[in-house]
XYZ file of C-alpha atoms in Angstrom:
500
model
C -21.098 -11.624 3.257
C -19.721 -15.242 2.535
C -16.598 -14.894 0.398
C -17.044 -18.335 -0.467
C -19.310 -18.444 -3.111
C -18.884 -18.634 -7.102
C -18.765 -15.586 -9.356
C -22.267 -15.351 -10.487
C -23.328 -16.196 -13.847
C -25.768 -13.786 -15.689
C -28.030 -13.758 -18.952
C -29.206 -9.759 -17.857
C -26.886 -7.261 -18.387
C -29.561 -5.368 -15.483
C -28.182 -7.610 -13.196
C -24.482 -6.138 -13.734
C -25.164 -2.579 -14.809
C -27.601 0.263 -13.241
C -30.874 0.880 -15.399
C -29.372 4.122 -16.730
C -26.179 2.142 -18.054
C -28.157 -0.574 -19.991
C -28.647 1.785 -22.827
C -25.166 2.421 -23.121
C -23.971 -1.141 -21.885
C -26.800 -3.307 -24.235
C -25.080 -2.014 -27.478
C -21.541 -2.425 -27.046
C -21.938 -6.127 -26.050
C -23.968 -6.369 -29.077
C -20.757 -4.971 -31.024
C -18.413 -7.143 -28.955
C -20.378 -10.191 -30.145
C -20.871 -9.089 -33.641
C -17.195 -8.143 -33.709
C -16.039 -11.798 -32.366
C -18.129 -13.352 -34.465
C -16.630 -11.943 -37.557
C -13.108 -12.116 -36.195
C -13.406 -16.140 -35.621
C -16.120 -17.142 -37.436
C -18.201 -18.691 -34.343
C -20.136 -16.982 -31.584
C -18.704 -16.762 -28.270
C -19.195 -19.234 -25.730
C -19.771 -16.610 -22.661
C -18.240 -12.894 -21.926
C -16.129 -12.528 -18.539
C -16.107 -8.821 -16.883
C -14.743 -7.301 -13.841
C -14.906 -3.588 -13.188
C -12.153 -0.770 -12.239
C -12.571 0.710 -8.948
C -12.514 3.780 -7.142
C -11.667 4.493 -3.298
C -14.184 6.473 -1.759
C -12.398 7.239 1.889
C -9.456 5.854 3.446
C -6.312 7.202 1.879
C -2.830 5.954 2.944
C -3.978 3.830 5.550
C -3.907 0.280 4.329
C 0.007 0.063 4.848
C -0.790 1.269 8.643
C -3.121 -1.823 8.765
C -6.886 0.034 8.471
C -9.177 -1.232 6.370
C -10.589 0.969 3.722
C -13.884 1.513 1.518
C -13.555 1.741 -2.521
C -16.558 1.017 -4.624
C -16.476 -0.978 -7.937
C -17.234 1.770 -11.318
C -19.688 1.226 -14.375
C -16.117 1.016 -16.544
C -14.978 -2.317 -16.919
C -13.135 -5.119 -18.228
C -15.240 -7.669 -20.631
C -13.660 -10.694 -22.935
C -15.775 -13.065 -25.189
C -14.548 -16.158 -25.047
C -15.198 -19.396 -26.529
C -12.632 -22.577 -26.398
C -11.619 -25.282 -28.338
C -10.209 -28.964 -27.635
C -8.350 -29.034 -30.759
C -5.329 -27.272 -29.115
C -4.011 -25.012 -26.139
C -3.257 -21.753 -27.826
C -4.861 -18.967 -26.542
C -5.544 -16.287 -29.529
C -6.272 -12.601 -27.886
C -7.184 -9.870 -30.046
C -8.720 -6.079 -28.531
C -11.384 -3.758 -29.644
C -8.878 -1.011 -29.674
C -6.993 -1.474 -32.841
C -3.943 0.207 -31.278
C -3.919 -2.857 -29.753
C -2.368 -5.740 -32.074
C -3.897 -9.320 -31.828
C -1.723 -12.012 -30.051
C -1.194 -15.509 -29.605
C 0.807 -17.891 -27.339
C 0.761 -21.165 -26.672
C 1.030 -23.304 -23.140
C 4.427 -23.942 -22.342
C 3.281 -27.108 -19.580
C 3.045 -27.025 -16.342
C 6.035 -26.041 -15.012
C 5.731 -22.761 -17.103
C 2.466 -22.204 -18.223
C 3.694 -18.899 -20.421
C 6.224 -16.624 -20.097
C 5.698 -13.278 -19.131
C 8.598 -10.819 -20.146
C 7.542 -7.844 -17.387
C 10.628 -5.676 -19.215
C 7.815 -4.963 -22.252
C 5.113 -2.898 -21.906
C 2.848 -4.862 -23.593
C -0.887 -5.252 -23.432
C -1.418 -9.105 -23.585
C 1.212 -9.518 -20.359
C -1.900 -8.430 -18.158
C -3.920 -11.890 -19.996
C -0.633 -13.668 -19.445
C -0.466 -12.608 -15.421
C -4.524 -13.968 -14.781
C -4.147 -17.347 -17.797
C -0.552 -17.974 -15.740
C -1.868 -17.353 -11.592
C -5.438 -19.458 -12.948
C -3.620 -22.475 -14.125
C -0.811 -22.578 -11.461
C -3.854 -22.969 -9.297
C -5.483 -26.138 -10.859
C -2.954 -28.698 -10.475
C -5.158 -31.365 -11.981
C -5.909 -29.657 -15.030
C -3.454 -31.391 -17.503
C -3.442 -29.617 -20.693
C -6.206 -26.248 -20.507
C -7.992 -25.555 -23.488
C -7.664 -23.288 -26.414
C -8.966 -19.978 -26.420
C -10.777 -17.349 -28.689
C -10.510 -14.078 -26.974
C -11.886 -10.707 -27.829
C -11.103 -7.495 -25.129
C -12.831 -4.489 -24.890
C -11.992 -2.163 -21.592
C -13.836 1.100 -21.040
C -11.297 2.001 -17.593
C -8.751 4.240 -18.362
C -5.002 3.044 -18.534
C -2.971 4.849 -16.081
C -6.254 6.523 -14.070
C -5.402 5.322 -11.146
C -8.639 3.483 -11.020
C -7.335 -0.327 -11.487
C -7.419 -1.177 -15.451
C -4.867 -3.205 -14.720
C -6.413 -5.485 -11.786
C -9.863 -5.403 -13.965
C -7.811 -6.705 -16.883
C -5.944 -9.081 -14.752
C -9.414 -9.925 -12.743
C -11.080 -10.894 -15.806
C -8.662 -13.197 -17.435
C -8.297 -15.292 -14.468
C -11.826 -15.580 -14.929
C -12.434 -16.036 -18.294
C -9.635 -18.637 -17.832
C -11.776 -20.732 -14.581
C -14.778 -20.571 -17.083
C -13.243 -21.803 -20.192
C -11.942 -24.912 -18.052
C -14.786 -25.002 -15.889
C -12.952 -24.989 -12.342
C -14.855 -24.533 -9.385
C -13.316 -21.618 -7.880
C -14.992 -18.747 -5.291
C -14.718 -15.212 -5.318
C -11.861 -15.242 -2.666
C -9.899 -17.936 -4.740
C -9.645 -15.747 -7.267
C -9.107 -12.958 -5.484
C -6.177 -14.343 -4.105
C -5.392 -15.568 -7.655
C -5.538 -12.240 -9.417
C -3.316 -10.104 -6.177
C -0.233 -12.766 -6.535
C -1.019 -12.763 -10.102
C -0.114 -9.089 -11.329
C 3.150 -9.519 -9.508
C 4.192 -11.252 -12.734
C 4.322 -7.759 -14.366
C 5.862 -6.168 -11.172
C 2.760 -4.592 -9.578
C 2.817 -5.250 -5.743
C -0.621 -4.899 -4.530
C -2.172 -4.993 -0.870
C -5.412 -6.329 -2.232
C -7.961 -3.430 -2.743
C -8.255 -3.181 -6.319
C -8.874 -7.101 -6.734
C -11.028 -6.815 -4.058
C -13.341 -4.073 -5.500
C -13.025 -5.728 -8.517
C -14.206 -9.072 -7.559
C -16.634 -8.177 -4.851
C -18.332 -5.460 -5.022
C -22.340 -5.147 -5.522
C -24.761 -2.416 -7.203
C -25.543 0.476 -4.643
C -22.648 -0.499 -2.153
C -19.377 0.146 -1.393
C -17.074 -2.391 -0.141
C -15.435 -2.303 3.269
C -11.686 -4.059 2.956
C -9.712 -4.962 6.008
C -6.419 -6.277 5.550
C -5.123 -7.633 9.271
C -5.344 -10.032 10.408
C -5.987 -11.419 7.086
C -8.018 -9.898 3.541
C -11.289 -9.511 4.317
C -14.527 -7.827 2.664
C -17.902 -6.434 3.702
C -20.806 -4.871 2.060
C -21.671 -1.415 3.290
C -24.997 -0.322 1.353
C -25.451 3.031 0.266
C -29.217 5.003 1.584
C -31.553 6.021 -0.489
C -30.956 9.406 -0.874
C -33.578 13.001 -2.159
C -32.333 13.556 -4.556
C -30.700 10.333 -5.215
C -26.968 10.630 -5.039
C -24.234 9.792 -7.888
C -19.867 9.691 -8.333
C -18.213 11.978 -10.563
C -14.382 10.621 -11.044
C -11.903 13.393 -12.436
C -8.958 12.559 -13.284
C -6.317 15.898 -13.268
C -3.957 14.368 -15.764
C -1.069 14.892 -13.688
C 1.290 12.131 -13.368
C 4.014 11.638 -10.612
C 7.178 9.482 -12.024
C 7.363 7.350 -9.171
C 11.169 6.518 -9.598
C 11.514 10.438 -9.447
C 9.702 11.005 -6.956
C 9.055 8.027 -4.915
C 11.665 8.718 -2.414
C 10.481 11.922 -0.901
C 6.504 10.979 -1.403
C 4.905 7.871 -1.453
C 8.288 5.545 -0.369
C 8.833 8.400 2.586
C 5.291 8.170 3.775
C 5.820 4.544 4.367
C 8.799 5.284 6.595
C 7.103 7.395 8.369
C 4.463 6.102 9.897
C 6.402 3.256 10.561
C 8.446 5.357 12.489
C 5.351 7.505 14.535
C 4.175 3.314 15.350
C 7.634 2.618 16.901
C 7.350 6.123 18.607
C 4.003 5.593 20.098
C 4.349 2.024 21.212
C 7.297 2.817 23.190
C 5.727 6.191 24.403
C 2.459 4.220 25.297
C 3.920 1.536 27.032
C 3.043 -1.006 24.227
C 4.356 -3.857 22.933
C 6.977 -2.846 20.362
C 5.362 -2.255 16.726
C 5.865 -0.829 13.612
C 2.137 -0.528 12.583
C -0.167 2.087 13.563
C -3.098 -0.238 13.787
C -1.424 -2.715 15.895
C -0.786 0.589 18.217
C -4.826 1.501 17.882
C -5.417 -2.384 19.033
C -3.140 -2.319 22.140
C -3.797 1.078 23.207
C -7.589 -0.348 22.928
C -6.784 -3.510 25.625
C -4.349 -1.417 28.006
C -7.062 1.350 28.647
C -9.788 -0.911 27.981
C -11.822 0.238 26.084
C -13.071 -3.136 24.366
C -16.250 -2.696 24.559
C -16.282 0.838 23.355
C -17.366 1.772 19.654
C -14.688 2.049 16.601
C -15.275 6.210 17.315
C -14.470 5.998 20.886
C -11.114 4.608 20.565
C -10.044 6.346 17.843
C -11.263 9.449 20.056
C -9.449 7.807 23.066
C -6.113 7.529 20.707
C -6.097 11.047 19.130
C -6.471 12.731 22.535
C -3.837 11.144 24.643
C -0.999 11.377 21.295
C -2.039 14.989 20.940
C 0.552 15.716 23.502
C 3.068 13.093 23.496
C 5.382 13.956 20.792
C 8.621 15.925 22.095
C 9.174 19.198 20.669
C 11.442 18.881 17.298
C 14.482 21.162 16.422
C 12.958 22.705 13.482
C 10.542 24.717 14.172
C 7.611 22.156 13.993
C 8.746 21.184 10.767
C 9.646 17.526 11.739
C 11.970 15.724 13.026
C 15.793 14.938 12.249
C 16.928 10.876 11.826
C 18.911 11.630 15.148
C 15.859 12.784 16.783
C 13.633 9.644 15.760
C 16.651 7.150 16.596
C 16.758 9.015 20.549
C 12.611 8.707 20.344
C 12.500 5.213 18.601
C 15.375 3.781 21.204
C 16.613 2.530 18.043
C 20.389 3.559 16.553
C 20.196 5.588 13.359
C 22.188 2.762 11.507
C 19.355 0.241 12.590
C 16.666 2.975 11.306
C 18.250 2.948 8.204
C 19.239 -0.592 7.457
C 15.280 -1.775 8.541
C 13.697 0.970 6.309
C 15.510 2.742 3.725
C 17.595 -0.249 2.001
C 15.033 -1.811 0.090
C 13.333 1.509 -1.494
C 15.698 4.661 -1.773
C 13.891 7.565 1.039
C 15.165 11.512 0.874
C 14.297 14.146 3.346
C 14.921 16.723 4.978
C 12.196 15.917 8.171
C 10.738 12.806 9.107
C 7.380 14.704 9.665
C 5.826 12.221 12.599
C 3.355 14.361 14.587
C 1.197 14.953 10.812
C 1.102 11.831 9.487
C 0.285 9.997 12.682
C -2.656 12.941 12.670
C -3.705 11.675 9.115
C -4.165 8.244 9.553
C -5.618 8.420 12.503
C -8.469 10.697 11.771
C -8.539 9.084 8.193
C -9.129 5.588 9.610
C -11.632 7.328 11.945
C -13.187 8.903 8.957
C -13.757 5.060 7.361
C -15.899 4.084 9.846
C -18.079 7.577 10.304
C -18.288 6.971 6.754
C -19.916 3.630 7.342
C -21.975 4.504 10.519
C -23.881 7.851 7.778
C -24.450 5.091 5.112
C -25.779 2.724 8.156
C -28.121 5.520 9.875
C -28.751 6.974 6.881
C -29.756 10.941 8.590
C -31.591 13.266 6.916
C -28.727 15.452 6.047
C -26.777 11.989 4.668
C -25.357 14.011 1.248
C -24.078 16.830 3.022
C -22.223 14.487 6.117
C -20.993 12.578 4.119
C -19.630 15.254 1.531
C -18.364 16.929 4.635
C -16.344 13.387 5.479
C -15.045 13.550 2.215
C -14.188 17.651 2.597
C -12.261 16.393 5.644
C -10.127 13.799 4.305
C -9.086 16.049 1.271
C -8.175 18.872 3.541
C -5.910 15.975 5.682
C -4.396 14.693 2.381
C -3.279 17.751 1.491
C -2.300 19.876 4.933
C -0.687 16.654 6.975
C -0.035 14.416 4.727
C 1.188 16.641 1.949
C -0.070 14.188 -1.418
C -2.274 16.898 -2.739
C -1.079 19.317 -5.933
C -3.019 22.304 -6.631
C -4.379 20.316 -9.589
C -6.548 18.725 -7.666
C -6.896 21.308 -5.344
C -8.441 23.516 -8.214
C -10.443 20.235 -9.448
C -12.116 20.184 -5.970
C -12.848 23.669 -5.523
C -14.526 23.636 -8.667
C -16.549 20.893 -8.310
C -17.454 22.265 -4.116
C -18.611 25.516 -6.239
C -20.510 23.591 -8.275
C -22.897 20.983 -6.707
C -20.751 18.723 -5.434
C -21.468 17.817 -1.753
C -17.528 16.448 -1.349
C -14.520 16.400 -3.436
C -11.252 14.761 -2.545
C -8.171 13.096 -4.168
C -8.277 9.141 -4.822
C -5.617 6.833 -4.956
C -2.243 7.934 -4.214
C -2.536 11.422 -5.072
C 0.551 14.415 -6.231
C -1.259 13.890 -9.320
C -4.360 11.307 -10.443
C -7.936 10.919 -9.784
C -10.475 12.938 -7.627
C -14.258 11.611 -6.743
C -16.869 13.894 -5.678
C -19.977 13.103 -4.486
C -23.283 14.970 -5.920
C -26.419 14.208 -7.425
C -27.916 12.290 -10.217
C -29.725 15.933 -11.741
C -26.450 17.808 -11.078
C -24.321 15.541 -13.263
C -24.144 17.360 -16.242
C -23.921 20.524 -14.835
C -20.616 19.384 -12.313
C -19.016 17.232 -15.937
C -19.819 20.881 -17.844
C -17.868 22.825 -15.255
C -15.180 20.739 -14.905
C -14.476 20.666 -18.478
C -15.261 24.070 -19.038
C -12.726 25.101 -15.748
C -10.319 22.719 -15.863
C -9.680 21.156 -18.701
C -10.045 23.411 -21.277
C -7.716 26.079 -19.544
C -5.555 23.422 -18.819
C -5.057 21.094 -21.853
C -6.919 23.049 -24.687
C -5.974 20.709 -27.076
C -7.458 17.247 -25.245
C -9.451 15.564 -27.910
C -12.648 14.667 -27.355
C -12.209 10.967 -26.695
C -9.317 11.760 -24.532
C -11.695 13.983 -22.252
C -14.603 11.447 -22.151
C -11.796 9.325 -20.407
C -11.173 12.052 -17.861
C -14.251 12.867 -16.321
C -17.373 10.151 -16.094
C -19.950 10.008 -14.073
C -20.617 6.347 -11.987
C -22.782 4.672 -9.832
C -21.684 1.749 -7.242
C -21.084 -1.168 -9.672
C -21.159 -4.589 -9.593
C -18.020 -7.012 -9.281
C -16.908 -10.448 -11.212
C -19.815 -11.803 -13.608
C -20.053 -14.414 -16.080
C -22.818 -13.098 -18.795
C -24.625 -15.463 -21.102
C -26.979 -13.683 -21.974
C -26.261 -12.753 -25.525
C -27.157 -16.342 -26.352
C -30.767 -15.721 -26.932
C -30.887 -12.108 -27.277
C -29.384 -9.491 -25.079
């Protein structure tokens, strides 16, 4: 797949959304239109969308350096736009009236607009794509006005990207209003150095899904040497298959907790990547994959598949950890400093100065065993949707089974919210259930089928949330739990011009 080409430009919303989501999709760009028009007195000009995401298999890998497969979701970002050459103000108002209309001004090119990240305020996520957009086109002198009108259907705080889709879509609606020629991996790139403005520091995955993704595939993302992207389709499957995304409610406060979860993690397999090069006879390294890759060349094994060196890997570290002091419960920061070679000082000032760590046990030996087996599970992933067996649902439920059960038992970033989540869905017709994003807390996907929908949505409200939060209203559970197919990324539409 060339990441060099332009989004695409569309006057059928089939080309964007699956047959079963036209009926749903047809009518609320109707309203957006209607709702634009009455707001500015003119019809739009075009509507910009880009979709939220969801990872399907790879969890807490991508900061070891292996790539990882999310799929875009039917919930989305979409602005109408239409511009002006009478001035440069850009007027942004929502859908959601909780949301109160804006407007802001260019401030030239040294500035372009100031974003204050200290508010939490809606139009800063317009601000972060209008601001990383025009930094990019130096030529552009003066940009033009804008008419804007949101309306986002992806969940704030889900964990499945409503901020990248937001961000995505107003550094498009931005290279359309000026017409700049810009690809898909321009504004990428754009949209990932972009929602830094509002202090999100992203690897790339959520822009990526958001951007690139294509009806009935997921999207392979690789991030060494460089961000990269691939198509992997998804079979055919009897019956045909379908996403259920649950979201448990359950937030972590990463300041709170940061240091002994996500922050920790981090550390950690940093510090099994210093082990094993040195135990391996490697060149020095701090990144798993960069261990996988050497550990390839010195046994050579270059021309063996993906499986066969992770096999290769997993069977010569099984046995090369030294026995801890606690039982098997990990190891102390004077144990890692004799392993690493490295004095505990030198530990500390590389990796826990710049985001606060506690522990009690740097817990090597399991999250080496996660990543390794999770990486590994990417690419079986891959090789089911390539082969496409007769048994494809249940394999590839079973990878998903797999990586849930790592998550939680050696990399410890389940809760028994989602535990209960994915036992109920397991119990009722889902083929796989795990935790998505960064888990204690968040999103689950499960694979099933396109018949079983109803009955998996019914059981998990029923089970879950009703039991749980008895007093969730009805729009607040629609949020929740939704059912998806494998979207589409980044689209212009036009179609509302003649009729949509």
């Amino acid at each position: 797949m060339s990441n060099n080409v332009p989004v695409p430009t569309y006057e059928s919303l089939d080309k964007i959304y699956a047959t079963e989501a036209l009926g749903r999709q047809g009518p609320r760009y109707n309203a957006l239109v209607e709702k634009f028009t009455s707001l500015y007195g003119r019809k739009p000009d075009f509507i910009a969308r880009s979709p939220g995401r969801v990872n399907l298999i790879g969890e807490h890998i991508d900061y070891s350096g292996f790539g990882v497969l999310p799929m875009a979701i039917e919930r989305d970002v979409i602005i109408a736009v239409a511009t002006t050459d009478d001035d440069s103000k850009v007027r942004i108002a929502n859908i959601d009236p909780n949301y109160e209309p804006r407007e802001f001004d260019f401030e030239g090119k040294g500035t372009i607009v100031t974003i204050d990240s200290t508010k939490h305020e809606w139009s800063n996520y317009f601000k972060c794509g209008y601001k990383g957009m025009l930094e990019r086109a130096e030529n552009l002198e003066k940009p033009k006005g804008m008419y804007l009108l949101m309306d986002g259907t992806v969940p704030a705080g889900s964990g499945l990207s409503s901020s990248a889709a937001v961000v995505c879509t107003s550094a498009l609606a931005t290279i359309e209003a000026n017409k700049l020629q810009l690809t898909k991996q321009e504004l990428t790139e754009i949209a990932i150095v972009a929602e830094r403005n509002v202090g999100v520091n992203s690897g790339g995955m959520d822009q990526s899904a958001s951007v690139f993704s294509e009806q009935q595939y997921a999207l392979h993302v690789d991030f060494v040497p460089r961000l990269s992207t691939r198509l992997v389709r998804f079979p055919e499957t009897q019956p045909p298959m379908a996403f259920v995304i649950a979201n448990t409610l359950v937030t972590a406060d990463k300041f709170v907790s940061g240091p002994r979860n996500y922050n920790l993690r981090v550390v950690e397999v940093k510090m099994a990547a210093l082990f094993l090069s040195k135990a391996l006879d490697l060149p020095s390294t701090d990144s798993l994959k960069e261990v996988f890759d050497e550990f390839a060349k010195k046994q050579n094994l270059i021309n063996a598949s993906e499986l066969e060196k992770y096999d290769a890997l997993l069977e010569r570290v099984k046995n090369i950890f030294p026995k801890d002091s606690s039982n098997g419960q990990g190891y102390s920061l004077e144990e890692v400093s004799d392993m690493t070679g490295l004095p505990v000082q030198a530990l500390k000032e590389e990796y826990m100065t710049r985001f606060p760590v506690e522990t009690d046990y740097y817990r090597l030996v399991q999250r080496t065993h996660h990543v390794l087996t999770e990486a590994k599970r990417v690419v079986e992933f891959e090789e089911v949707c390539s082969k496409a067996p007769a048994n494809t649902l249940e394999t590839l439920g079973n990878i998903m089974n797999a990586s849930q059960e790592s998550c939680d038992k050696y990399f410890n970033c389940s809760c028994p919210e989602i535990d209960q989540v994915c036992e109920i869905a397991r119990k009722n017709g889902a083929y796989g259930a795990r935790l998505t994003g960064a888990g204690w807390g968040g999103c689950t996907v499960m694979l099933t089928t396109e018949s079983n929908v109803p009955t998996l949505i019914e059981a998990i409200k029923q089970g879950y949330y009703n039991q749980k939060f008895p007093d969730l209203s009805q729009e607040k559970l629609e949020d929740a739990v939704l059912s998806t197919q494998p979207g589409s990324g980044s689209a212009v539409f036009t179609g509302f011009l003649k009729k949509i």
